[in-house]
Coordinates of C-alpha atoms and ligand atoms in Angstrom, one line a residue:
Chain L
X1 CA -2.6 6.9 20.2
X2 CA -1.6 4.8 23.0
X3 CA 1.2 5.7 25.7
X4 CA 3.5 3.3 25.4
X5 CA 3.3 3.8 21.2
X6 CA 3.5 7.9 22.1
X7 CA 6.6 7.4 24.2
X8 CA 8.4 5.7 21.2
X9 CA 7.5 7.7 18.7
X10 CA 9.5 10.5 20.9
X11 CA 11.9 8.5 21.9
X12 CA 12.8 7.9 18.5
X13 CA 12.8 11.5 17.3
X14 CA 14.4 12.9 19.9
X15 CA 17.3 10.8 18.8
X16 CA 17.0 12.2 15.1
X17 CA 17.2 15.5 16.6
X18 CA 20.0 15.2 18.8
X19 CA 21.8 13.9 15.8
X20 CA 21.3 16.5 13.7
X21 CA 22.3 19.5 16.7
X22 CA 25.5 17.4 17.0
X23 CA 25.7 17.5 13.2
X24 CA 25.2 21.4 13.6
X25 CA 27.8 21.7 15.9
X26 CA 30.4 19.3 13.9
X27 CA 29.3 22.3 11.1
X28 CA 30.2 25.2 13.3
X29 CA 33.3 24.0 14.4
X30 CA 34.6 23.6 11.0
X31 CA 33.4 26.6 10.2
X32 CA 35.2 28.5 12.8
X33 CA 38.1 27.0 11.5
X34 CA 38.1 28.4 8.2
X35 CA 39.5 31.9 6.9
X36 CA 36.0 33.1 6.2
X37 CA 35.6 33.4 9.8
X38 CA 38.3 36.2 10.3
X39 CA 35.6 38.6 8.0
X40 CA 38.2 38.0 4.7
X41 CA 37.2 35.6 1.9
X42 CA 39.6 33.1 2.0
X43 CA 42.1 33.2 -0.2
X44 CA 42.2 29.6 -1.1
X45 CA 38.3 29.4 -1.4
X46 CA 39.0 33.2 -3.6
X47 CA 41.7 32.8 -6.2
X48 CA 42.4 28.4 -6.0
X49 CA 39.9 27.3 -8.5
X50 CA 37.4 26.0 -5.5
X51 CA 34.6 27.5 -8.1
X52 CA 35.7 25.0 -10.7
X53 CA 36.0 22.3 -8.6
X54 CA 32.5 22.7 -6.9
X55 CA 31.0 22.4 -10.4
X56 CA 33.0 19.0 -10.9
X57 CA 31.6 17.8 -8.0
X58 CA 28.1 18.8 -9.3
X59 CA 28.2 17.4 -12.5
X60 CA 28.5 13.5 -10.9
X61 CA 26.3 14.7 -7.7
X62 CA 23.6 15.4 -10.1
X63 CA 23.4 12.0 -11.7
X64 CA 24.0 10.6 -8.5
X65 CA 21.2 12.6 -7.0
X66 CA 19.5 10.9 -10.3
X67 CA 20.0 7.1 -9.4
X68 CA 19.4 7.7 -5.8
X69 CA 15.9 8.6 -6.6
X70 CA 15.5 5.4 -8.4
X71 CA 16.3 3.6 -5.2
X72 CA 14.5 5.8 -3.1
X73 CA 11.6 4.5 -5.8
X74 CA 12.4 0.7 -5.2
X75 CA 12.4 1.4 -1.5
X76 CA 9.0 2.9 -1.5
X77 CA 7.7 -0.4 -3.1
X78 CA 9.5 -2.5 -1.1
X79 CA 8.4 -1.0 2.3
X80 CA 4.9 0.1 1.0
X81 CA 4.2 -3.2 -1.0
X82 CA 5.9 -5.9 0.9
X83 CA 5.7 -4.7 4.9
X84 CA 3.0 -4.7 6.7
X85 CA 2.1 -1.8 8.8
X86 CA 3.7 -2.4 11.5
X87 CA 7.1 -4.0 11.4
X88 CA 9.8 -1.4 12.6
X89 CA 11.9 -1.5 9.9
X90 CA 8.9 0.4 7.9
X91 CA 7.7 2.3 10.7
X92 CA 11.5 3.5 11.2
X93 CA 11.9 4.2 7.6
X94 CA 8.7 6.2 7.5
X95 CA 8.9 8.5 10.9
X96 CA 12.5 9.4 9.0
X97 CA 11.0 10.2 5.8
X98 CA 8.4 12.5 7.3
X99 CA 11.0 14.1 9.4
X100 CA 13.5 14.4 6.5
X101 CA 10.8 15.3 3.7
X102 CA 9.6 18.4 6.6
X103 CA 13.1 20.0 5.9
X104 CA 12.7 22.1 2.9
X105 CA 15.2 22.0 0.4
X106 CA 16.9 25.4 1.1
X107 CA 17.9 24.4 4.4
X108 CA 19.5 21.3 2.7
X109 CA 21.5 23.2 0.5
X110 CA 22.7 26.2 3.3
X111 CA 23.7 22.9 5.2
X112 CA 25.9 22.2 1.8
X113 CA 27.7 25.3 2.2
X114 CA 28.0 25.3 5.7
X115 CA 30.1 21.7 4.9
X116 CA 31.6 23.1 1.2
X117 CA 32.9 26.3 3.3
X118 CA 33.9 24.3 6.5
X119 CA 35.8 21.1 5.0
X120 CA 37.5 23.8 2.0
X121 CA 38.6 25.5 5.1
X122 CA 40.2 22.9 7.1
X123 CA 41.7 21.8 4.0
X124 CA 43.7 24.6 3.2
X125 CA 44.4 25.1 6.8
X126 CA 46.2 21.5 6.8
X127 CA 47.6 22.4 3.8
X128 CA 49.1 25.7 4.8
X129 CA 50.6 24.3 7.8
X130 CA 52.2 20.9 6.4
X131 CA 53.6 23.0 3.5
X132 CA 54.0 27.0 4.7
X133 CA 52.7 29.6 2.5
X134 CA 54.3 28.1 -0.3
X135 CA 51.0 26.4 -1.7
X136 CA 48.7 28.9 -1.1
X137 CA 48.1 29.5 -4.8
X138 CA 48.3 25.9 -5.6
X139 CA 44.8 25.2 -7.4
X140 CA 41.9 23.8 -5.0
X141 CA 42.3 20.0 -5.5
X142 CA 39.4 17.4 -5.1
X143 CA 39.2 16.5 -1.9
X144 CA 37.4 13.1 -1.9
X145 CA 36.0 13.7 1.6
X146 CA 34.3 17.0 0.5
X147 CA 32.9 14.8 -2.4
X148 CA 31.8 12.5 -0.1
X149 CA 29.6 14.9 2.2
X150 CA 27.9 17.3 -0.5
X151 CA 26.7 14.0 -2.2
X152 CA 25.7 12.5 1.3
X153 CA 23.7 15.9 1.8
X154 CA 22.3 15.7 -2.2
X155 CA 21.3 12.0 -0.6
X156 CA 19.5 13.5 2.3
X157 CA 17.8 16.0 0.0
X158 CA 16.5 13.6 -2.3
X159 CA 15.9 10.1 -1.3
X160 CA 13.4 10.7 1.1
X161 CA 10.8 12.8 -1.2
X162 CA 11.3 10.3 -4.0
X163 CA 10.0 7.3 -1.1
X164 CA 7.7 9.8 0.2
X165 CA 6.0 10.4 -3.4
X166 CA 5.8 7.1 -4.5
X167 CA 4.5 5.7 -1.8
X168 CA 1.6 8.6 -2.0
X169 CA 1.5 7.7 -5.7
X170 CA 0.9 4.0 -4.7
X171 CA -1.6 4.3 -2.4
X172 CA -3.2 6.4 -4.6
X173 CA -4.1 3.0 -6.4
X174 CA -7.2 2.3 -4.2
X175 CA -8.2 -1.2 -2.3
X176 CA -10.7 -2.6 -5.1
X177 CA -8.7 -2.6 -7.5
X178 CA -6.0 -4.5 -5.7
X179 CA -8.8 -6.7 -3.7
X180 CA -9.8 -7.6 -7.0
X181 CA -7.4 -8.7 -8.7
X182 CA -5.9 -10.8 -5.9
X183 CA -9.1 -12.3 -5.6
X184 CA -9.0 -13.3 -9.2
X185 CA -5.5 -15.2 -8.4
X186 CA -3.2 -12.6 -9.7
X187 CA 0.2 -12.7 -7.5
X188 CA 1.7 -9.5 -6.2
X189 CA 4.0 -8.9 -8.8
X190 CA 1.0 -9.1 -11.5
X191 CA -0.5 -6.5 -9.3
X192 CA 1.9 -3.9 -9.4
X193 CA 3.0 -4.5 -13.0
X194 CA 0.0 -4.7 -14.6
X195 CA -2.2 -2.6 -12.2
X196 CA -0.8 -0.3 -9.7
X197 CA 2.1 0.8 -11.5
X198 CA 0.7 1.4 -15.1
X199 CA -2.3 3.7 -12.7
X200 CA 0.6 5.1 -10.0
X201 CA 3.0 6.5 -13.1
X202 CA 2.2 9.6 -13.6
X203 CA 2.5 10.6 -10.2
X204 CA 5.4 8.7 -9.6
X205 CA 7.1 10.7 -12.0
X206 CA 6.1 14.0 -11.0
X207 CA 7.3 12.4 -7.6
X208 CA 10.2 11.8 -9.6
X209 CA 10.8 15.8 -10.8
X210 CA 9.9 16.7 -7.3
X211 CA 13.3 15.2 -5.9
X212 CA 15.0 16.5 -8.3
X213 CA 14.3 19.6 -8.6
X214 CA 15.3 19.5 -5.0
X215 CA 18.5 18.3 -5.7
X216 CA 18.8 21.2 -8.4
X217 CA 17.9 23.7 -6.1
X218 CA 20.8 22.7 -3.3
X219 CA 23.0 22.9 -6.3
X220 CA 22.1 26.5 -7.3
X221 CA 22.1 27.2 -3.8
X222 CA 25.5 26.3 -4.1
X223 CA 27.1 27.6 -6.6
X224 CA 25.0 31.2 -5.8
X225 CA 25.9 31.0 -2.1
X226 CA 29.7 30.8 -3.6
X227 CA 29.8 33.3 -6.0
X228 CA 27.9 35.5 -3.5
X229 CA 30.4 35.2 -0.6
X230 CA 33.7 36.5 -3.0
X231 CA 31.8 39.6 -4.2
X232 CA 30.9 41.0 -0.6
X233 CA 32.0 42.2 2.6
X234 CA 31.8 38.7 4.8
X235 CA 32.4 40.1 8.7
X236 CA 29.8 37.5 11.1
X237 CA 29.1 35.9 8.0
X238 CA 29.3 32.3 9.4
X239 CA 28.2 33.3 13.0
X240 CA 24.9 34.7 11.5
X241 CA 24.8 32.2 8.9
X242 CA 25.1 29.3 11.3
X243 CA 22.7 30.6 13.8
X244 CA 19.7 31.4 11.2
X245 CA 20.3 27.9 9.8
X246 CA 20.7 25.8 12.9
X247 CA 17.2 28.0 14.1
X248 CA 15.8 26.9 10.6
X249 CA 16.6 23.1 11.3
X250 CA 15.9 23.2 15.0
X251 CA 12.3 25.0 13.9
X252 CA 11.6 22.2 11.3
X253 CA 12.9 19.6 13.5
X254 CA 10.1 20.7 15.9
X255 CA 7.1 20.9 13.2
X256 CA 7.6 17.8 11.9
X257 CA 8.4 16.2 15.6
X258 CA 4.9 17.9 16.1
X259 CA 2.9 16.1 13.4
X260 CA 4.6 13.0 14.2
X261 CA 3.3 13.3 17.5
X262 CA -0.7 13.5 16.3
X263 CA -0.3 12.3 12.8
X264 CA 0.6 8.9 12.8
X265 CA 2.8 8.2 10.0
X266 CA 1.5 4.9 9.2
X267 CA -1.8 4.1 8.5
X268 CA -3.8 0.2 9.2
X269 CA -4.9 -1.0 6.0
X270 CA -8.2 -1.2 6.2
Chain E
X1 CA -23.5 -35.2 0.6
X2 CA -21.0 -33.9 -1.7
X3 CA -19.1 -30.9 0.4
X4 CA -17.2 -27.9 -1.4
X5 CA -15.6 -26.6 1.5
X6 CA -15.2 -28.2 5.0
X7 CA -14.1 -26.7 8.3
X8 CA -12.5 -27.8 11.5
X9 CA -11.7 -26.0 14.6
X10 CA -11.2 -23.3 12.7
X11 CA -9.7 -20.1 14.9
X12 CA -8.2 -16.9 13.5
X13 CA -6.9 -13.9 15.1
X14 CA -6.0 -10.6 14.1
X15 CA -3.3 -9.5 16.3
X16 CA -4.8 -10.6 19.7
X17 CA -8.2 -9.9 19.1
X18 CA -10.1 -13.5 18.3
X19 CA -12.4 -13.1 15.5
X20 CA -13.3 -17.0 14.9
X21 CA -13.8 -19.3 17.6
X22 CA -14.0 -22.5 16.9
X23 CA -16.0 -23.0 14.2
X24 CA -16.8 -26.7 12.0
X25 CA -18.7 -26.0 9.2
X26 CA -19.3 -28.3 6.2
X27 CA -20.6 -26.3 2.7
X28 CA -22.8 -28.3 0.3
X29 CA -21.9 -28.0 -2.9
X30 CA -23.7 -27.2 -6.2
X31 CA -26.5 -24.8 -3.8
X32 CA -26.6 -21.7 -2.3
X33 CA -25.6 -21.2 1.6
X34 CA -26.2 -17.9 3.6
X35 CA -24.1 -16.9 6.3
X36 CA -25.9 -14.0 8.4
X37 CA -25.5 -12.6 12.0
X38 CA -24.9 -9.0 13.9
X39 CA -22.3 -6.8 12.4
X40 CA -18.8 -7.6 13.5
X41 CA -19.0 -10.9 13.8
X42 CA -16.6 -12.7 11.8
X43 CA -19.0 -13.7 8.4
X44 CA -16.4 -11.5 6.3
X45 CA -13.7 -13.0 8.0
X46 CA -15.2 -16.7 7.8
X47 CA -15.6 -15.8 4.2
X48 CA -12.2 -14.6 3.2
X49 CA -10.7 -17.7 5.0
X50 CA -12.0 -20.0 1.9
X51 CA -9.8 -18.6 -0.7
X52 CA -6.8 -17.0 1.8
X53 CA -7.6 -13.4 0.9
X54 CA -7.7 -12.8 4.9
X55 CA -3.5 -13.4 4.9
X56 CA -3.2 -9.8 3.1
X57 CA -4.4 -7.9 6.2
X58 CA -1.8 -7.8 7.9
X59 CA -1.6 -9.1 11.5
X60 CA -3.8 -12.4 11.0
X61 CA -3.2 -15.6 12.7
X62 CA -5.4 -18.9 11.8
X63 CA -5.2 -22.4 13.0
X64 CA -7.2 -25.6 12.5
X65 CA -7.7 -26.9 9.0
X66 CA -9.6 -25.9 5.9
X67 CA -10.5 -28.0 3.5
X68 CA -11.7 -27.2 -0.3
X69 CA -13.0 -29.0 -2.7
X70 CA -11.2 -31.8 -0.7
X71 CA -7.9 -30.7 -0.5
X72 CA -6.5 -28.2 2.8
X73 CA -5.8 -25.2 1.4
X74 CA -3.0 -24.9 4.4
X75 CA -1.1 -27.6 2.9
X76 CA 2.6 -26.2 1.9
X77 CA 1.7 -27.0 -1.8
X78 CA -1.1 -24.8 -2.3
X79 CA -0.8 -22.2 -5.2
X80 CA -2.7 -19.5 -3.9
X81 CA -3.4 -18.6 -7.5
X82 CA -5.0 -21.7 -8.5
X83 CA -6.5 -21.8 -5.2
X84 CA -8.7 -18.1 -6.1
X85 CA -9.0 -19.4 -9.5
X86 CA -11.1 -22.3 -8.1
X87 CA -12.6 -20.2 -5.5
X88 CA -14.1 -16.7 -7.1
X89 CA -15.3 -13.6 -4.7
X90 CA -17.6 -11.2 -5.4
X91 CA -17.4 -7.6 -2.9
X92 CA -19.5 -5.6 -1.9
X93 CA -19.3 -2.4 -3.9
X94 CA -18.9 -3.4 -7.2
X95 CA -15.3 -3.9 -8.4
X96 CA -14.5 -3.9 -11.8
X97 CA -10.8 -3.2 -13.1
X98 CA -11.1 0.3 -14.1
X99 CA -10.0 -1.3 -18.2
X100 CA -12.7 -2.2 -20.2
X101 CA -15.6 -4.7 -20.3
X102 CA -13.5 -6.6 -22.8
X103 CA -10.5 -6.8 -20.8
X104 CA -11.7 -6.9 -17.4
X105 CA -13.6 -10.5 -18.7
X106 CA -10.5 -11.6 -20.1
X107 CA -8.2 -10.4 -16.9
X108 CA -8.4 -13.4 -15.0
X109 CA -7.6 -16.0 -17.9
X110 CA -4.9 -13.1 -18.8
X111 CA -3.1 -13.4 -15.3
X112 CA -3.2 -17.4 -15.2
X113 CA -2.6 -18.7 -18.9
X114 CA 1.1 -18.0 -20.9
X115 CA 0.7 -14.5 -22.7
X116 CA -1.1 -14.5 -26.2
X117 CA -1.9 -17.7 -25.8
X118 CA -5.2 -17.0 -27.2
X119 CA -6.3 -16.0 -30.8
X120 CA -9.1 -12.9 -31.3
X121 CA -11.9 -15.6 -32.3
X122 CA -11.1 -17.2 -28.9
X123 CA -11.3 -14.2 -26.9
X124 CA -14.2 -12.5 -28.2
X125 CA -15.5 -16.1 -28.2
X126 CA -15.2 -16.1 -24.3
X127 CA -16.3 -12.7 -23.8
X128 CA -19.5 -13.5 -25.0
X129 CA -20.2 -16.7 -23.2
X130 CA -19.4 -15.2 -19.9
X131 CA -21.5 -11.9 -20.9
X132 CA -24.4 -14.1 -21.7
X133 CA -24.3 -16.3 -18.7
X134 CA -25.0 -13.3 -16.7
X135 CA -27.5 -11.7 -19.1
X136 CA -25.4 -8.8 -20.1
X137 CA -24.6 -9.5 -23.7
X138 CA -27.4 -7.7 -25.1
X139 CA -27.2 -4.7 -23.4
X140 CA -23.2 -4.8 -23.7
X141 CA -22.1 -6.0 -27.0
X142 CA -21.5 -3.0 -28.5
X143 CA -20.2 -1.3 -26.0
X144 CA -17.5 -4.1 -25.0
X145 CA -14.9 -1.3 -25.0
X146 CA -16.6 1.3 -22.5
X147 CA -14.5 1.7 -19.0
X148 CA -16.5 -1.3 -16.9
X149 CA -16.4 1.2 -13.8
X150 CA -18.8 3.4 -16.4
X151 CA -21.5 1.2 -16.3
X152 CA -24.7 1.2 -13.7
X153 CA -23.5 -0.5 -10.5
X154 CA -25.9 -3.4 -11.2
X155 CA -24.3 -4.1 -14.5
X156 CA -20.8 -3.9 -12.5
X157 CA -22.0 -6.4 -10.2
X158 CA -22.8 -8.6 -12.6
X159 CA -19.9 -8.0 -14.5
X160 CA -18.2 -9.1 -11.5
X161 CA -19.7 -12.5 -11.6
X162 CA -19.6 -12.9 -15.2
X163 CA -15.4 -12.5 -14.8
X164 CA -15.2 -15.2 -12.4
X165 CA -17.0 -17.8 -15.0
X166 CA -13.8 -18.3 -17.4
X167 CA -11.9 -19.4 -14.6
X168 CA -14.4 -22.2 -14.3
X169 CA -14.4 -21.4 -10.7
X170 CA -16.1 -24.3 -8.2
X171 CA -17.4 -22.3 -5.6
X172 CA -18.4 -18.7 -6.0
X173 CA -17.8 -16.1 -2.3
X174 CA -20.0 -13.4 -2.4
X175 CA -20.0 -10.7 0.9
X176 CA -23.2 -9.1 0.7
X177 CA -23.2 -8.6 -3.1
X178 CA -26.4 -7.0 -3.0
X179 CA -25.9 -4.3 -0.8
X180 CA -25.3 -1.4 -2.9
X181 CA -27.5 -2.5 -5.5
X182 CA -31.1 -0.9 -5.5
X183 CA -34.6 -3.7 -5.3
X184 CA -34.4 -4.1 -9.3
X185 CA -30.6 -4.5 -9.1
X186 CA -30.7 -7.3 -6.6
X187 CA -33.6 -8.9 -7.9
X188 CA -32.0 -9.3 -10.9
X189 CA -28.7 -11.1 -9.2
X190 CA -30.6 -13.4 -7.0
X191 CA -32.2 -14.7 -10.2
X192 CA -28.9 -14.8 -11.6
X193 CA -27.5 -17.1 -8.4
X194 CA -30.7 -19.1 -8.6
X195 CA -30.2 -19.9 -12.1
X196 CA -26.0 -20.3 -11.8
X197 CA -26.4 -22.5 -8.6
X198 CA -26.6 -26.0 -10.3
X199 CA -22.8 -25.2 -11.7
X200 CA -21.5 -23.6 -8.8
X201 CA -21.5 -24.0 -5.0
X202 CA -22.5 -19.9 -3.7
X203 CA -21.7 -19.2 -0.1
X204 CA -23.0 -15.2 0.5
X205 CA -23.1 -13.2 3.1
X206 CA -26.1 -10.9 3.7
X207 CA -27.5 -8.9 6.3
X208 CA -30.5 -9.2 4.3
X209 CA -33.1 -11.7 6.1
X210 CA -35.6 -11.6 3.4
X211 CA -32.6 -12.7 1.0
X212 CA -31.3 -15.6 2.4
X213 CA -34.8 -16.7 3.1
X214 CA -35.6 -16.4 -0.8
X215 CA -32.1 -17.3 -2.1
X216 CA -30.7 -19.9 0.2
X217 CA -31.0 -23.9 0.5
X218 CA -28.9 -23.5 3.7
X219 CA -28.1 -21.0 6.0
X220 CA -25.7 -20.7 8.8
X221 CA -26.1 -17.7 11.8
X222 CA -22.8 -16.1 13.6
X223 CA -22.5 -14.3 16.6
X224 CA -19.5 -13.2 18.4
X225 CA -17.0 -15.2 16.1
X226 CA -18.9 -18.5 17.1
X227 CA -21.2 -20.3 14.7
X228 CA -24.5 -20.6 16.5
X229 CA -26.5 -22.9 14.1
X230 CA -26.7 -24.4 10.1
X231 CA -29.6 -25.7 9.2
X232 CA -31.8 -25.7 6.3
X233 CA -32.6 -22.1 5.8
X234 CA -36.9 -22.5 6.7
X235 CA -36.1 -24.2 9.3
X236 CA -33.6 -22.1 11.0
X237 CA -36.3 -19.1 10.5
X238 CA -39.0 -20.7 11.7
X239 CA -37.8 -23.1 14.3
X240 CA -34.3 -21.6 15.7
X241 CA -33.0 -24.1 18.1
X242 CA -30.5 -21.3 19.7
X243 CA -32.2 -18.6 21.6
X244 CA -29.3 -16.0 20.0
X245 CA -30.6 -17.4 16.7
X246 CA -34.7 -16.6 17.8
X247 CA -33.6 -13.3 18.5
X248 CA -31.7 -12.6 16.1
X249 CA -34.0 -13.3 13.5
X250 CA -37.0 -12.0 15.1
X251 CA -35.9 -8.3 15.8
X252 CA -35.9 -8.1 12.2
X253 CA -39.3 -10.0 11.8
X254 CA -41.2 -9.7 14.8
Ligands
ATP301 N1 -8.2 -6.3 9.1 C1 -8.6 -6.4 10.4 N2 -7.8 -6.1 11.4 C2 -8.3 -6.2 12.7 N3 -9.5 -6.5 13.0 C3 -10.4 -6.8 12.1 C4 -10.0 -6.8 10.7 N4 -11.0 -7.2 9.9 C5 -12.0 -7.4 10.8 N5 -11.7 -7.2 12.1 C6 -12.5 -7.4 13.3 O1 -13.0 -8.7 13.3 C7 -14.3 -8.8 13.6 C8 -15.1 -9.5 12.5 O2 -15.1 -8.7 11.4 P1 -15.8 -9.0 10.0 O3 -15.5 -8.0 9.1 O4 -15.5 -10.4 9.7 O5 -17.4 -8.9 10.5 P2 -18.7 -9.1 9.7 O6 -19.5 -10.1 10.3 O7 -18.4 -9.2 8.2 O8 -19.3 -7.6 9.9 P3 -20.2 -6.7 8.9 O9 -21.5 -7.4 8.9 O10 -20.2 -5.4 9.5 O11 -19.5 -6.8 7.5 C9 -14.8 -7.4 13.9 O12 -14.8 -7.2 15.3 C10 -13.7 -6.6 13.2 O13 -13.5 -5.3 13.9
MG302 MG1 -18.6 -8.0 6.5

């Protein structure tokens, strides 16, 4: 690989990884905030119907998590099927893939209770202190922008494996049978319908399962994570918790930086 | 002279790198032409020009004008997929649609005609005349529904040819069709060029002397992305008029 290529290639994850310590820090901070950090379940997390709640969010993140693995499907054929190479907008998309894809799913759904414990915290906090104690037993209602970041996080966990295993199953379709059936005056949409896709299926499916069970996974991880934290003794919980995860990130940040670095994501057609 | 495929000033880059410089060549049509010359230099490229296959690589520039069959195949009205239908390829490993002989015959009418716009007595009709124009029929016909990428690679090859023929193709490309074909195999393709030539104008690509000697009317020697010299294929082996062309074709022969 060529400097000047090298240098962008770090220059570009180096951002990804400063945007993920700052998200780690954002994740502290609200943690710090919460009840749990005072070694107590809190209450409003405890006896407020958050369990409930979490699995209302679930049941629409999971069909979310379902159509965003369809567009993570149409993405891999756009960038794998219609640019070439090297045009940034692929070479962007794919550095980020392999960098998101290197996280493994657990990690993605600690990160989800890092948020579900930090943003329930603040939010009972605000609501303790606009209304006194009187609401502390008030059920846990939804708060949207909770919603927002578990399914942002289900996003992360998922779109990136379903472009990553399509575009494996698609170029697992090889050259001659694309060559010929170009040179036979087929245009690119007869290629992939009556060709690549009908061959690329199978695994596109299994790709398919892949990011889902993914998305499963953070889910379980969820709920578990929950139920664990009411039924035991929680003193440095979140201070432990948030330093093994933010080493787990930071450690997977670096392996996949690493086989960014001497893998190049992108290979010429040849 | 009657020309299928005429260029001029034709130049093509891929990304910065020049791979054809300059060149003017004028194809004869209805005969077989022969492009040879070192490795590397540009007869793929030259080749893939004449039906716009080159444009799916990625980075490639070309400028100067192409024309086929009379008509420049630049021009903002070109359908690229009436364009390959007039302008067939063969590769060189044998390519076959990994469907069956049936259907990888009937592919290329399949992609360009309306669907099911033919009967079964039309189809098998079809089948057959293609399979017998390149003597496969009676080693095939009852095994028209075997995988084609089952079959030995010479019957591939020539299944590869025999696909192009429903198109009623003009002008068949062919980049080194023989080469992964043993002495048997490409014997029995030559024939099948020599015999096929009077329909269609061949332009192939070899890096077999002995071929284009036996094969070819005409024959045209690259070097560097430049075309050296066409001439009539005996004379361009025994008389070269381009010391790069003497050499060339005496380190194989001398
Ligand atoms: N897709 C491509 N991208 C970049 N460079 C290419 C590409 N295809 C060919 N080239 C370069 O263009 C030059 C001509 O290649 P081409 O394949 O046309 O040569 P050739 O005469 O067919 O060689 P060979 O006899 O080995 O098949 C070579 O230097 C090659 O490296
Ligand atoms: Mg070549």
């Amino acid at each position: 690989m060529t400097r000047p290529k090298l240098r962008k290639k770090i220059i570009l994850l180096s951002i990804t990884v400063i945007i993920e310590i700052v998200a780690l820090i954002f994740f502290w901070n609200a943690l710090k905030k919460t009840d749990v950090t005072n070694g107590q379940a809190s209450p409003a997390l405890g006896t407020s119907g958050g369990l409930p709640n979490l699995l209302g969010d679930l049941n629409l993140i999971l069909p979310i998590s379902f159509l965003v693995i369809l567009l993570g499907i149409a993405c891999a054929f756009y960038v794998e099927e219609w640019l070439s190479a090297t045009n940034w907008v692929r070479r962007f998309i794919e550095s980020q893939v392999a960098f998101l894809t290197g996280i493994p799913s657990l990690l993605y759904g600690l990160l989800a209770v890092a948020v579900f414990f930090g943003y329930a915290g603040v939010f009972k906090a605000t609501l303790q202190n606009a209304e006194g104690s009187a609401l502390a037993g008030t059920p846990f209602q939804r708060n949207t922008a909770l919603f927002y970041t578990e399914t942002l996080i289900f996003i992360l966990t998922v779109m990136p494996v379903a472009i990553k295993t399509t575009q494996t199953a698609l170029r697992s379709v090889e050259t001659p049978i694309r060559e010929s059936a170009y040179a036979l005056g087929a245009t690119q949409w007869q290629v992939l319908t009556k060709q690549v896709v009908p061959r690329a299926f199978p695994r596109m499916l299994a790709g398919g399962c892949r990011a889902m069970a993914r998305a499963f996974a953070a889910a379980a991880l969820l709920v578990g994570i929950y139920a664990w934290s009411h039924t035991m003794e929680l003193r440095g919980f979140p201070d432990r918790f948030m330093l093994f995860l933010g080493g787990a990130l930071l450690l997977s940040n670096a392996s996949s930086f690493l086989t960014e670095i001497y893998v190049p994501a992108s290979t010429q057609h040849n | 002279m009657n020309y299928s495929i005429e260029a001029e000033n034709l130049n093509l880059w891929y990304g910065d790198f020049q791979a054809l410089i300059d060149v003017n060549v004028k194809i004869p049509g209805g005969q077989i032409t022969s492009l040879i010359g070192p490795s590397g230099c540009g007869k793929s490229t030259l080749l893939r020009c004449f039906n716009r296959v080159n444009e799916r690589y990625g980075n490639v520039t070309t400028k100067g004008k192409i024309e086929v069959l009379g008509k420049n195949i630049y021009d903002a009205d070109v359908s690229l997929p009436e364009l390959r239908k007039a302008v067939g390829m063969v590769f060189q490993r044998p390519n076959p649609l990994p469907i069956s002989v049936y259907e990888n015959i009937l592919f290329g009418l399949r992609i360009h005609s309306p669907i099911r716009s033919m009967t079964r007595t039309e189809s098998d009709q079809i089948v057959e005349e293609a399979l017998t124009s390149v003597f496969l029929w009676e080693d095939l016909k009852d095994n028209l529904k075997v995988r084609a990428t089952s079959l030995q690679l010479e019957q591939q090859q020539k299944l590869c040819i025999a696909r192009l023929l429903p198109l009623k193709p003009k002008i068949i490309l062919m980049d080194e069709p023989c080469s992964a074909l043993d002495a048997k195999g490409t014997g029995a393709v030559e024939e099948l060029m020599e015999i096929l030539a009077g329909t269609y104008t061949f332009l192939i690509v070899t890096h077999n002397m002995a071929q284009a000697r036996r094969v070819s009317k005409e024959c045209i020697f690259m070097f560097l992305g430049e075309l050296i010299e066409h001439r009539e294929t005996q004379a361009l082996f025994e008389d070269p008029q381009h010391e790069k062309t003497e050499d060339y074709v005496q380190m194989r022969y001398g």
